Each structure stands twice: as structure tokens, then as C-alpha cells.
RNA sequence: GCCCCGGUAGCUCAGGGGAUAGAGCGUCCGCCUCCUAAGCGGAAGGUCGCAGGUUCAAAUCCUGCUCGGGGCACCA
């Protein structure tokens, strides 16, 4: 409808252009928007206000002229010039009726558009280090990323969802060491577990898995590992202490032995993350291994590209990338003094490969604490000859858990409520998915567990789902009374829906495609949540005030058509958010 | 010091160049003989952090300040 009106305005401008508008007005794109107040009609355009300055005429005169030149449309009942020079459009009943019919005809596909057709976009999200179970913060990333991906698909984009697996580096070594030390403990060795090692029951479970696979073949007397380390150093420098422990473990076990522990741990943690996300309705198309970048030569390729372009230099035995030439605050090391590549070198190689796979947009969804890293990755892309604008980053702010009014402490050490799985078990997947995207991604999120669980009016999940269930219930009632819905008859009598609540519900349904378009463009699933709440409110008001299953078949069928369309839109919207639409509650 | 995010009703937040700034919760007052009251209606409640600027028009854009959260590795 919005597009239809825009084309009418464009046509009017073309007519006006012939004699009254200067050539520069050719670039003028008309904007038609929903009005906030129904007294201003259904849609309005500000073209006259914007044109008036350009041609130095009174806005209201220009508006009147444009209104005169608008082509007739069966969907536009009245056009009015109002306020400082707005042109207001009042839709005909036929426009609203056609909208309702369109919902029912399009069904699950209602709201889809082709605005993004042909655009390949790679959405990378979560990408948590595989060193332990996902926590509640990752849950927000998962819910947000998956919903954005769904919105992009609904608007025609070619979407590829990816989880980048940091399966190499120091954190993995610490994981392996932690597991190995628990394994030694389980075999009767006395170990001093380092303070900065990974704690948590899952480490012991993985240790048990190591025993299952390799029996006691990886047992080394603990004294051999610990006695070589000066005890004083443990106190002073935990970091170098744990590095020394890793080196010792590697030395005693040999590279293969250490790799056995590490790979067992990696597989186990990754399987857990995969299951966790799958249960949450989040299924990335690809799990991209950081290790594979080394094996495939992608890192060499990226570094060569930088070197060929003269963007690398040597300093202090390390290789540096001239990131400052591309707006970063400092140059970045790509190859350390010790010859190892940095995480950053993997990262630009990864992003280069995203581009090499034909993606126009690289959408990274990152934690707010990663913002400092945007400039350097973008710098890397540009230095390699890729457009810096291809990288789009959305930061997700932190989540704070509350139980009632009380803030929950979320530290791994305290062992309190921290994992995504725990949260899902407590409040359910639907509430978790919806609560996570209730707020804008760049707003801190207060997640109240009690509210998410409450089966009451305060809980937006139930409020929206309840509207869906109520429609289903009406159709069940219909069957129980031995009646059937005649959709064709309903379509033919939509004009009987003259109640103000019916009009405003129809208007709300017509907005859905615009909401999807906007939410996708802004990467803002919370726009959709707010819309669904409003739609549910429109429906509940209607339900409360008007009986649907009435005597007269024509009116009954028409009303059922309207609530059927409402149910469809709620179902489609919830589906994009990964929330179920129950038939009864 | 530099960078990112936020400051809008008592609370949690939408709106991010347009007309009289919205929602939920909370408070107060109403509505079940009726398709699910997990619902609906009404009322009260605002210096859109502060100060300048741009514009026909600023909560919205720009600059400065301020308060709160986060980040500034040869870690990943």
C-alpha cells in the first residue's frame, strides 16, 4: 500500500515537473509514511514541505497542486492538505479489505518481500570460545543473530549463518591443561589446580571421557609436572605460571598426547554448544574452524596480500600491519617475535575468506566489549583491497539477570546461575527467545526470570501467544457448534466489517510488511516484538467487544476472516523470532 | 587520555528530521449470564541529561559539557 501511494505521488510530481518544477527536482524521491494520528488519515507525505523550499513557494500551495495532480486510485478515498503542508491520504474500505484478503491468501509467506534479492550476506554470531558451556550473554547473541538472519531471509537476502570456532590458541591450551589436571586427580595424583584454569563440573566430565578413550595412558606423576616450577612464581604471576604448566604438560605428554586431551575437550564442548543452540532453535549453516585457516593457507594468502601491497613491516622481530594508515589507533602485530601468528592475523584471513565466498555484506554480531576490534578488522579488509564498508558490526550490550527485584551475581567461580541451558530450563525457550530481543541490541538488558516465567498480563510472551491461541479456540468452538468457516463468503462480505476496532485491526495487519522491512533494514527484531504486542492488543480489544460466532453467516464469515488473518500474522511474526505459536494455552 | 553504547512518565523501555512525544509495568477507577479475565476500557503521570548550533520543522542531526556502562595486548 505504501509503495502504491508512493507511485501515485511520483506520478503527480512527473505531471508537475512538466511545467512547474526545476530539473534538479528529478532526484526527488517521495516519502510516504504512516500517520501517527488517525485524524491525519492513514498515510501522509511531506513532499510539498520539502519541495517548497526548493522552488520558493508556499508549502500549502505546493501541497494543493500536488494533491490535484494525483492520479485516481480505488484505494484512496480522500486526499487532504493539512498542517504546515502535509498531504494526507485516507484509504477506502476496499484498501483495508484487500489487505485482509492478502494475508489469508499469502499465508505463511505474508510479509515477505524481495527488497534484498540477490544480496549475499554472511551473519556471524555467538562464536563463543569453545572452552565451556554458553552463558546467558551468549544467549542474547544467539537470539538476536538468529532473528536478524530470519528477517533478512524474509526480505529476500541470501543469508549464510556462521559460528566461528576459536579452536586454537592459548585458551584452548588452558582448557586442555585443566582437563588433564582433573584427569590426573581422577587417577589418584595430587595436583595444585591453577587459579586461572577452567573450573566447573564439565571439566571433570571431559576428564572422565579422556579416561574412557585413553584409559590411564596419559597419566604422568604430578610431581614431575609441578616440582620443576618454583612455587614463588605461582603467587606472583598466575599467567606465566599457567603457561609454564602448559609447556610442562606438552613436554611430558608429547604433542600427540596433549592433542588427544585437547581434541577430546574441544569435541565435547563443541557438541554441548551445538546441542544447546539447536534446542534454542539456533542452527548456523556452518561452524567455521579457526584451525582450518592455517591448513587451507588462508592466513598465508591474507598475509601475502598485505605484504604485496606494502602494508607489513618488521619491528622488534615481529611483523606489523600498518593499521594506522586505515584509521586504526595503532599498528597491529600479525606475526609475533616467536614466529607465531596472532589471533588478529587469523581474523583478517577469516574475513577475507568471507569476501572470497561472494558475500557482499559481512555482518558480525559481537559483544559490546569487542568494539575496539572493529577498526582493525576493517583496516585489514581495506588494506587487502576489499571495501571497508562491506563489514557491518552490530554490538550486543550486556545482560543482567534479575530474580524479582534482586540482581543475580553471575560469576563462573561462584557457580551460580550462569549458563544458557539453565536459563532455558527455568523460563522456557519461547520466553528466552522473546525476552532476549525485547530491547534494542545496543541497550543493556535487564532479564527478569520471574517475569519471564509469570503466566500473567505482565509477560509479553504469553500476551502475544494468547492472542494466537484465542483465535484457534474460536475456530474450535465453531466446529463444536457444527458450523464451518466459508472463507470465500467471508472475503465477499468484508465490507460488513465497519466497527472502529475492525478498522484499526485491519490497519495493523496491513502494517506488517512495513514492519518486517524496517526491522530487517535496521537489524532490529525488537521492532517486530513491539509490533506484535500492539497487534495482540488490537486483537484482544476486538475479542472483548465483538462476538465472532454470530447467527448471520455473511457477517460471521467476514469476522472469522479477519481473526484468521490476525492469527496468521502473529504466527509469521513469532516464527521469525523463533517463538512458537501454541493453539491452546 | 582516546573510542563505543546509553540518559525520554515512579520503574523497564519504544520512537532516532515532521503535526498534540508513546507502550508495558506500577498507582487509581470500572468490565465475566457471553467465543479462554493469561483478557478489555478509563484516569493520573513528561524541562525527551544540560548548553549552544543547523533547519520551514529537532526527543531525533552537529558541537561542547555532564552522568552511567563497556573497551583500549606480540590474549583469544
XYZ file of C-alpha atoms (C1' of nucleotides) in Angstrom:
661
model
C 0.000 0.000 0.000
C 2.833 2.323 0.940
C 4.527 1.615 -2.360
C 1.291 2.140 -4.201
C 0.903 5.599 -2.672
C 4.497 6.465 -3.393
C 3.965 5.658 -7.028
C 0.900 7.923 -7.068
C 2.933 10.771 -5.634
C 5.750 10.144 -8.096
C 3.257 10.309 -10.917
C 1.874 13.602 -9.621
C 5.386 15.000 -9.438
C 6.074 13.977 -13.012
C 2.967 15.850 -14.092
C 4.010 18.848 -12.057
C 7.533 18.673 -13.327
C 6.450 19.297 -16.901
C 5.937 22.960 -16.291
C 6.455 23.956 -12.702
C 9.492 22.168 -11.326
C 13.165 22.797 -11.999
C 15.341 19.975 -13.365
C 17.115 19.355 -10.055
C 13.858 18.094 -8.619
C 14.306 14.976 -10.745
C 16.316 13.387 -7.968
C 13.474 13.935 -5.569
C 12.242 10.697 -4.028
C 8.791 10.955 -2.485
C 8.372 9.600 1.020
C 5.050 8.329 2.204
C 4.641 7.434 5.842
C 2.061 6.078 8.215
C 0.403 8.795 10.213
C 0.572 8.681 13.964
C -2.863 10.142 14.402
C -5.875 8.757 12.529
C -7.274 12.265 12.122
C -4.437 12.773 9.670
C -5.619 9.862 7.578
C -3.777 6.592 7.089
C -0.712 7.812 5.250
C 0.905 11.198 4.689
C 3.658 12.680 2.617
C 5.862 15.684 3.265
C 6.885 16.228 -0.392
C 5.278 19.634 -0.540
C 7.165 20.838 2.519
C 10.429 19.691 1.069
C 9.706 20.948 -2.427
C 8.535 24.353 -1.263
C 11.988 25.404 -0.117
C 13.451 24.199 -3.401
C 11.148 26.259 -5.596
C 10.451 29.058 -3.151
C 6.686 28.719 -2.957
C 4.280 28.344 -0.072
C 4.190 24.725 1.185
C 0.410 24.599 1.353
C 0.075 25.853 -2.239
C 2.502 23.228 -3.466
C 0.630 20.583 -1.477
C -2.679 21.623 -3.018
C -1.173 21.478 -6.510
C 0.346 18.019 -5.954
C -2.925 16.768 -4.479
C -4.769 17.964 -7.576
C -2.425 16.110 -9.886
C -2.595 12.778 -8.021
C -3.965 10.002 -10.230
C -7.191 8.441 -9.009
C -6.972 5.152 -7.107
C -9.663 2.839 -5.826
C -7.680 2.548 -2.594
C -7.607 6.267 -1.880
C -10.859 7.754 -0.677
C -9.899 11.271 0.249
C -6.820 13.412 -0.019
C -6.379 16.412 2.223
C -3.834 19.149 2.663
C -3.192 19.681 6.339
C -0.971 21.319 8.899
C 2.061 23.147 7.535
C 1.697 21.408 4.150
C 1.297 17.667 4.600
C -0.765 15.718 2.127
C -2.899 13.185 3.975
C -4.322 10.053 2.417
C -7.488 8.437 3.692
C -7.785 4.876 2.449
C -11.026 3.407 1.172
C -12.634 0.411 2.870
C -11.643 -1.556 -0.221
C -7.971 -0.970 0.560
C -8.285 -2.444 4.050
C -10.379 -5.339 2.806
C -7.864 -6.192 0.109
C -5.195 -6.165 2.797
C -7.012 -8.742 4.896
C -7.591 -10.993 1.913
C -3.940 -10.710 1.016
C -2.875 -12.048 4.412
C -5.036 -15.133 4.120
C -4.028 -15.776 0.529
C -0.302 -15.398 1.158
C -0.439 -17.424 4.393
C 2.982 -18.199 5.806
C 4.593 -16.056 3.145
C 2.699 -12.913 4.059
C 5.177 -10.170 4.906
C 7.968 -11.492 2.740
C 9.480 -9.122 0.243
C 12.155 -9.110 -2.387
C 13.891 -5.906 -1.359
C 17.105 -7.788 -0.601
C 17.037 -10.118 -3.562
C 20.429 -11.064 -4.849
C 22.296 -9.670 -1.884
C 24.524 -12.215 -0.191
C 25.031 -11.563 3.463
C 27.058 -13.588 5.935
C 25.858 -13.306 9.506
C 28.412 -14.386 12.070
C 27.223 -14.604 15.646
C 27.832 -16.160 19.053
C 31.283 -17.500 18.090
C 31.996 -18.072 21.778
C 35.286 -19.718 22.625
C 34.705 -23.470 22.941
C 36.089 -23.565 26.454
C 32.849 -24.246 28.284
C 29.076 -24.081 28.144
C 27.365 -20.995 26.726
C 26.310 -18.457 29.307
C 23.339 -16.122 29.389
C 25.157 -13.395 27.467
C 25.733 -15.754 24.540
C 22.034 -16.497 24.621
C 21.275 -12.918 23.718
C 23.704 -13.090 20.813
C 22.097 -16.313 19.615
C 18.541 -14.995 19.819
C 19.447 -11.680 18.221
C 21.602 -13.154 15.447
C 19.104 -15.834 14.517
C 16.209 -13.363 14.448
C 18.136 -10.906 12.304
C 19.059 -13.717 9.927
C 15.381 -14.694 9.695
C 14.371 -11.103 8.980
C 16.992 -10.818 6.270
C 15.773 -14.029 4.649
C 12.188 -12.772 4.798
C 13.264 -9.713 2.831
C 14.872 -11.812 0.129
C 18.534 -11.801 1.127
C 20.762 -14.802 0.563
C 21.773 -15.441 4.147
C 24.577 -17.639 5.402
C 24.796 -18.076 9.171
C 28.131 -18.893 10.669
C 29.751 -19.658 14.022
C 33.480 -19.043 14.118
C 35.168 -21.677 16.245
C 38.282 -20.476 18.032
C 39.741 -23.957 18.196
C 43.354 -22.924 18.552
C 45.458 -20.700 20.755
C 46.160 -20.225 24.406
C 42.598 -20.531 25.687
C 42.383 -23.995 24.146
C 45.669 -24.913 25.783
C 44.344 -23.805 29.144
C 41.231 -25.887 28.561
C 43.334 -28.941 27.718
C 45.535 -28.396 30.748
C 42.511 -28.027 33.023
C 41.032 -31.278 31.747
C 44.335 -33.083 32.033
C 44.860 -31.982 35.637
C 41.362 -33.211 36.579
C 42.185 -36.443 34.768
C 45.351 -36.826 36.874
C 43.302 -36.179 40.007
C 40.863 -38.863 38.982
C 43.801 -41.224 38.701
C 44.921 -40.522 42.251
C 47.503 -37.839 41.569
C 47.667 -34.827 43.844
C 47.580 -31.636 41.788
C 47.531 -27.953 42.621
C 44.824 -26.676 40.311
C 45.810 -23.242 38.978
C 43.540 -20.364 39.961
C 43.038 -19.265 36.369
C 42.350 -22.732 34.982
C 38.807 -23.671 33.905
C 36.753 -24.877 36.803
C 33.307 -26.348 36.701
C 31.948 -29.854 36.661
C 32.099 -30.150 32.909
C 35.907 -30.243 33.106
C 35.728 -33.356 35.300
C 33.208 -34.894 32.926
C 35.531 -34.367 29.998
C 38.373 -35.821 32.080
C 36.240 -38.917 32.541
C 35.770 -39.041 28.791
C 39.541 -38.918 28.335
C 39.856 -41.885 30.672
C 37.175 -43.704 28.718
C 39.077 -43.196 25.491
C 42.681 -43.491 26.583
C 42.467 -45.333 29.943
C 45.461 -44.384 32.062
C 47.868 -43.979 29.163
C 48.119 -40.227 29.733
C 48.899 -40.415 33.447
C 52.180 -38.801 34.485
C 53.208 -38.449 38.142
C 52.023 -34.989 39.116
C 55.239 -34.269 40.941
C 57.011 -34.382 37.588
C 54.836 -31.528 36.381
C 54.825 -29.357 39.459
C 58.190 -29.756 41.178
C 60.040 -28.165 38.306
C 58.156 -24.930 38.839
C 59.349 -22.549 41.501
C 56.481 -22.180 43.997
C 57.072 -18.459 44.498
C 56.260 -17.761 40.885
C 52.762 -19.156 41.232
C 51.847 -16.424 43.640
C 53.383 -13.606 41.684
C 52.345 -14.310 38.186
C 49.418 -16.588 37.544
C 49.632 -16.085 33.817
C 53.189 -17.218 33.373
C 52.587 -19.986 35.885
C 49.815 -21.482 33.804
C 51.869 -21.084 30.632
C 54.666 -22.987 32.332
C 52.209 -25.719 33.307
C 51.029 -25.976 29.698
C 54.614 -26.242 28.491
C 55.292 -28.922 31.078
C 52.190 -30.867 30.092
C 53.135 -30.725 26.436
C 56.625 -31.832 27.273
C 55.608 -34.808 29.395
C 52.749 -35.949 27.183
C 54.351 -35.210 23.845
C 52.477 -33.252 21.170
C 50.215 -36.205 20.305
C 49.277 -36.898 23.904
C 48.450 -33.262 24.554
C 46.461 -33.086 21.323
C 44.414 -36.112 22.419
C 43.329 -34.292 25.555
C 42.742 -31.037 23.712
C 40.713 -32.594 20.916
C 38.601 -34.607 23.321
C 37.839 -31.420 25.226
C 37.120 -29.439 22.069
C 34.786 -32.052 20.621
C 32.941 -32.387 23.876
C 32.452 -28.668 24.483
C 31.501 -28.026 20.887
C 28.937 -30.828 20.917
C 27.427 -29.300 24.017
C 27.242 -25.840 22.439
C 25.763 -27.274 19.271
C 23.027 -29.128 21.159
C 22.331 -26.164 23.361
C 21.847 -23.833 20.393
C 19.853 -26.388 18.419
C 17.416 -26.767 21.309
C 17.186 -22.996 21.282
C 16.221 -23.046 17.618
C 19.572 -21.685 16.503
C 21.297 -23.674 13.787
C 24.189 -21.994 11.987
C 24.762 -23.171 8.417
C 28.441 -23.562 9.099
C 30.844 -23.962 12.012
C 33.991 -22.347 10.692
C 37.179 -23.643 12.268
C 39.980 -21.226 13.011
C 42.427 -24.106 12.592
C 41.258 -24.621 9.037
C 42.527 -21.154 8.149
C 46.041 -22.337 8.795
C 45.544 -25.631 6.966
C 43.881 -24.101 3.921
C 46.566 -21.484 3.546
C 44.068 -18.695 4.057
C 46.330 -16.940 6.546
C 49.288 -17.127 4.189
C 47.081 -15.738 1.447
C 45.944 -12.818 3.554
C 49.434 -12.006 4.792
C 50.819 -12.242 1.262
C 48.171 -9.821 0.105
C 49.223 -7.350 2.773
C 52.906 -7.871 2.070
C 52.455 -7.380 -1.685
C 50.706 -4.127 -1.027
C 53.484 -2.965 1.244
C 51.316 -2.959 4.334
C 53.658 -5.019 6.537
C 56.913 -4.091 8.216
C 59.297 -5.643 10.687
C 59.931 -4.233 14.150
C 61.403 -5.886 17.200
C 61.461 -9.240 15.456
C 57.708 -9.130 14.797
C 55.717 -8.412 11.637
C 53.407 -5.428 11.952
C 50.436 -4.361 9.874
C 50.140 -0.648 9.081
C 46.618 -0.370 10.511
C 47.034 3.333 11.281
C 47.022 4.036 7.542
C 43.400 2.905 7.618
C 42.185 4.774 10.640
C 43.089 2.365 13.434
C 44.656 3.885 16.531
C 47.799 1.767 16.334
C 49.587 -0.686 14.103
C 48.916 -4.347 14.854
C 51.192 -7.356 15.125
C 50.398 -10.175 12.711
C 53.426 -12.428 13.325
C 54.900 -12.430 16.798
C 58.542 -12.368 17.718
C 58.319 -16.106 18.357
C 57.138 -16.707 14.794
C 53.526 -17.486 15.698
C 50.649 -15.719 14.013
C 48.396 -13.596 16.180
C 44.671 -14.058 16.566
C 44.313 -10.905 14.506
C 46.034 -12.499 11.514
C 43.527 -15.377 11.627
C 40.772 -12.892 11.860
C 41.599 -10.855 8.800
C 42.188 -14.105 6.921
C 38.744 -15.261 8.017
C 37.122 -12.030 6.887
C 38.970 -12.147 3.590
C 37.615 -15.642 3.049
C 34.117 -14.435 3.827
C 34.538 -11.970 0.966
C 36.103 -14.590 -1.303
C 32.967 -16.664 -0.864
C 30.996 -13.933 -2.584
C 29.393 -12.119 0.324
C 28.521 -8.515 -0.230
C 27.874 -7.791 3.428
C 29.784 -9.302 6.337
C 27.539 -8.832 9.340
C 29.379 -9.516 12.594
C 27.381 -9.653 15.775
C 29.750 -9.035 18.647
C 29.734 -8.325 22.333
C 29.988 -4.678 23.292
C 33.423 -5.372 24.728
C 34.712 -6.139 21.228
C 34.105 -2.722 19.769
C 37.807 -1.858 19.758
C 38.352 -4.617 17.276
C 36.117 -3.255 14.547
C 38.542 -0.622 13.322
C 41.398 -3.060 12.886
C 39.426 -5.712 11.015
C 38.011 -3.053 8.725
C 41.520 -1.696 8.261
C 42.664 -5.206 7.363
C 39.935 -5.604 4.755
C 40.695 -2.258 3.160
C 44.424 -2.905 3.125
C 43.739 -6.188 1.330
C 41.737 -4.295 -1.271
C 38.247 -5.101 -0.023
C 35.702 -2.368 0.682
C 35.723 -1.419 4.345
C 32.009 -0.774 4.145
C 31.371 -4.475 3.500
C 31.990 -5.076 7.193
C 28.951 -4.268 9.283
C 29.142 -4.759 13.015
C 26.268 -4.858 15.463
C 27.267 -4.766 19.086
C 25.141 -6.516 21.660
C 25.154 -4.970 25.104
C 25.291 -6.957 28.314
C 22.587 -8.914 30.048
C 21.882 -8.614 33.745
C 19.769 -11.304 35.344
C 17.210 -10.476 37.986
C 15.065 -12.715 40.123
C 12.194 -10.491 41.109
C 13.867 -7.259 42.124
C 17.119 -8.913 43.034
C 20.141 -8.756 40.777
C 21.873 -12.083 40.300
C 25.589 -12.304 40.546
C 26.877 -14.083 37.517
C 30.373 -15.286 38.064
C 31.721 -18.597 36.905
C 33.556 -19.069 40.134
C 30.570 -18.673 42.420
C 28.887 -21.418 40.435
C 25.613 -19.525 40.458
C 23.088 -19.442 37.654
C 25.102 -18.619 34.555
C 24.510 -20.965 31.664
C 22.116 -20.531 28.771
C 20.895 -24.069 29.358
C 19.947 -23.285 32.948
C 18.108 -20.196 31.827
C 16.217 -22.058 29.098
C 15.233 -24.775 31.583
C 13.942 -22.234 34.015
C 11.936 -19.935 31.752
C 11.488 -21.994 28.595
C 12.766 -21.390 25.081
C 9.908 -19.145 23.981
C 10.265 -16.691 26.837
C 14.039 -16.673 26.499
C 13.967 -16.043 22.745
C 11.482 -13.211 23.077
C 12.965 -11.548 26.153
C 16.407 -11.502 24.590
C 15.145 -9.426 21.654
C 12.672 -7.323 23.606
C 15.145 -4.459 23.808
C 17.324 -2.865 21.186
C 20.676 -4.651 20.852
C 22.538 -1.572 21.954
C 20.572 -1.263 25.132
C 21.637 -3.055 28.302
C 19.150 -5.813 29.037
C 17.627 -6.498 32.422
C 16.309 -10.030 32.216
C 13.854 -10.787 34.997
C 13.455 -14.527 35.470
C 10.283 -14.170 37.495
C 8.667 -12.008 34.848
C 9.710 -14.358 32.058
C 8.096 -17.252 33.918
C 4.964 -15.495 35.074
C 1.783 -16.537 33.360
C 0.271 -13.133 33.559
C -0.561 -9.996 31.749
C 2.847 -8.584 32.524
C 4.529 -11.158 30.372
C 4.662 -10.151 26.696
C 5.323 -13.715 25.551
C 2.033 -15.013 26.863
C 0.198 -11.893 25.840
C 1.109 -12.409 22.190
C 0.789 -16.190 22.205
C -2.553 -15.927 23.941
C -3.977 -13.893 21.073
C -2.987 -16.698 18.703
C -4.438 -19.371 20.973
C -7.686 -17.459 21.323
C -8.246 -17.446 17.570
C -7.622 -21.186 17.500
C -10.097 -21.570 20.318
C -12.753 -19.664 18.403
C -12.370 -21.983 15.439
C -12.649 -24.992 17.769
C -15.847 -23.528 19.178
C -17.135 -23.085 15.673
C -16.645 -26.782 14.996
C -18.305 -27.738 18.266
C -21.365 -25.789 17.243
C -21.432 -27.698 13.993
C -20.511 -24.708 11.865
C -17.853 -24.192 9.237
C -15.981 -21.158 8.089
C -16.651 -20.231 4.475
C -13.609 -18.191 3.503
C -14.941 -17.200 0.101
C -18.139 -15.919 1.640
C -16.105 -14.078 4.269
C -13.984 -12.407 1.595
C -17.114 -11.329 -0.239
C -18.549 -9.692 2.852
C -15.508 -7.991 4.366
C -17.268 -4.712 3.691
C -19.573 -5.524 6.597
C -16.689 -5.008 8.997
C -17.420 -1.432 9.885
C -16.667 -1.328 13.592
C -13.829 1.016 14.577
C -11.988 -1.901 16.196
C -12.240 -3.870 12.988
C -10.862 -0.979 11.000
C -7.935 -0.499 13.302
C -7.169 -4.226 13.403
C -7.178 -4.290 9.610
C -4.869 -1.306 9.537
C -2.485 -3.062 11.918
C -2.401 -6.157 9.717
C -1.513 -4.026 6.716
C 1.460 -2.595 8.551
C 3.154 -5.962 8.995
C 5.162 -5.981 5.746
C 6.418 -2.480 6.510
C 7.493 -3.601 9.968
C 9.421 -6.565 8.564
C 11.108 -4.321 6.039
C 12.117 -1.833 8.704
C 13.210 -4.431 11.249
C 15.387 -6.150 8.638
C 16.934 -2.911 7.430
C 17.712 -1.782 10.960
C 18.731 -5.253 12.158
C 16.142 -4.593 14.839
C 13.999 -7.574 15.804
C 12.708 -5.578 18.766
C 10.681 -3.533 16.261
C 8.834 -6.738 15.411
C 8.260 -7.603 19.076
C 6.712 -4.212 19.736
C 4.519 -4.522 16.678
C 3.300 -7.972 17.702
C 2.384 -6.631 21.112
C 0.346 -3.867 19.503
C -1.313 -6.287 17.137
C -2.169 -8.618 20.014
C -3.644 -5.652 21.850
C -5.813 -4.772 18.838
C -6.981 -8.335 18.694
C -7.744 -8.691 22.403
C -9.783 -5.468 22.319
C -11.744 -6.758 19.373
C -12.271 -10.142 21.021
C -13.538 -8.478 24.139
C -16.015 -6.222 22.416
C -17.384 -8.130 19.451
C -18.738 -11.689 19.187
C -17.393 -13.577 16.162
C -19.640 -16.593 16.013
C -22.866 -14.808 15.208
C -26.077 -16.021 13.588
C -25.800 -14.339 10.227
C -23.350 -16.342 8.079
C -22.061 -13.457 5.966
C -21.026 -11.371 8.937
C -19.703 -14.413 10.779
C -17.560 -15.492 7.860
C -16.197 -11.998 7.404
C -15.235 -11.692 11.076
C -13.641 -15.120 11.035
C -11.663 -13.999 8.006
C -10.314 -11.072 9.968
C -9.295 -13.095 13.006
C -7.837 -15.788 10.785
C -5.645 -13.122 9.180
C -4.672 -11.854 12.638
C -3.641 -15.335 13.688
C -1.588 -15.707 10.532
C 0.359 -12.516 11.100
C 1.072 -13.386 14.728
C 2.247 -16.817 13.684
C 4.506 -15.419 10.964
C 5.983 -12.818 13.271
C 6.634 -15.216 16.129
C 8.184 -17.663 13.728
C 10.747 -15.063 12.644
C 11.632 -14.618 16.304
C 11.926 -18.342 16.894
C 8.952 -18.378 19.248
C 6.176 -20.963 18.997
C 2.539 -20.114 18.336
C 0.537 -22.534 20.508
C -3.016 -23.477 19.546
C -4.151 -23.602 23.122
C -2.798 -22.384 26.405
C 43.612 10.500 27.595
C 41.143 8.176 23.248
C 36.973 5.056 21.405
C 31.852 2.602 21.627
C 26.762 2.392 23.924
C 23.131 4.703 26.856
C 20.438 9.137 29.735
C 12.612 10.035 27.253
C 6.413 9.089 32.625
C 7.577 6.393 39.528
C 10.152 1.642 37.026
C 11.671 -1.005 32.292
C 11.889 0.858 27.527
C 9.900 2.301 22.117
C 10.163 6.438 18.782
C 16.059 8.462 16.015
C 14.056 15.209 10.920
C 7.573 16.244 10.711
C 1.535 17.561 13.083
C -0.891 17.408 20.343
C 6.099 12.500 22.431
C 4.155 6.577 23.039
C 3.887 1.311 25.254
C 4.244 -2.176 29.228
C 4.563 -2.462 34.424
C 3.205 0.200 38.887
C -0.966 3.583 41.072
C -6.339 4.823 40.998
C -11.478 3.661 38.904
C -14.514 0.341 36.108
C -15.853 -4.609 32.983
C -17.032 -12.004 33.279
C -25.268 -14.921 32.463
C -21.341 -14.039 26.780
C -16.104 -17.491 21.541
C -10.141 -18.751 27.433
C -10.358 -12.393 32.723
C -3.105 -15.479 30.702
C -8.323 -10.542 28.604
C -10.656 -5.334 27.952
C -11.836 0.022 28.980
C -10.796 4.722 31.559
C -7.791 8.262 34.724
C -3.436 10.403 36.709
C 1.693 10.800 35.395
C 6.947 14.446 30.901
C 12.081 20.752 31.302
C 12.894 13.879 25.976
C 20.503 14.788 30.935
C 22.489 20.316 30.264
C 24.045 24.341 26.833
C 24.766 26.112 22.056
C 24.128 25.375 16.592
C 21.847 23.593 11.648
C 16.599 23.526 9.582
C 10.291 25.824 7.244
C 10.348 21.944 11.294
C 14.918 18.879 16.457
C 13.437 13.983 21.562
C 15.610 12.827 16.591
C 21.175 15.833 13.046
C 26.095 18.653 14.576
C 29.462 20.647 18.598
C 30.698 21.091 23.722
C 29.657 19.550 28.689
C 27.734 16.055 32.262
C 26.280 11.307 34.459
C 26.181 5.746 33.966
C 28.093 1.080 31.459
C 31.998 -1.004 28.461
C 36.703 -1.089 25.739
C 41.769 0.444 24.623
C 47.525 -6.894 24.319
C 53.236 -9.724 20.373
C 45.218 -12.997 24.932
C 41.506 -15.251 22.160
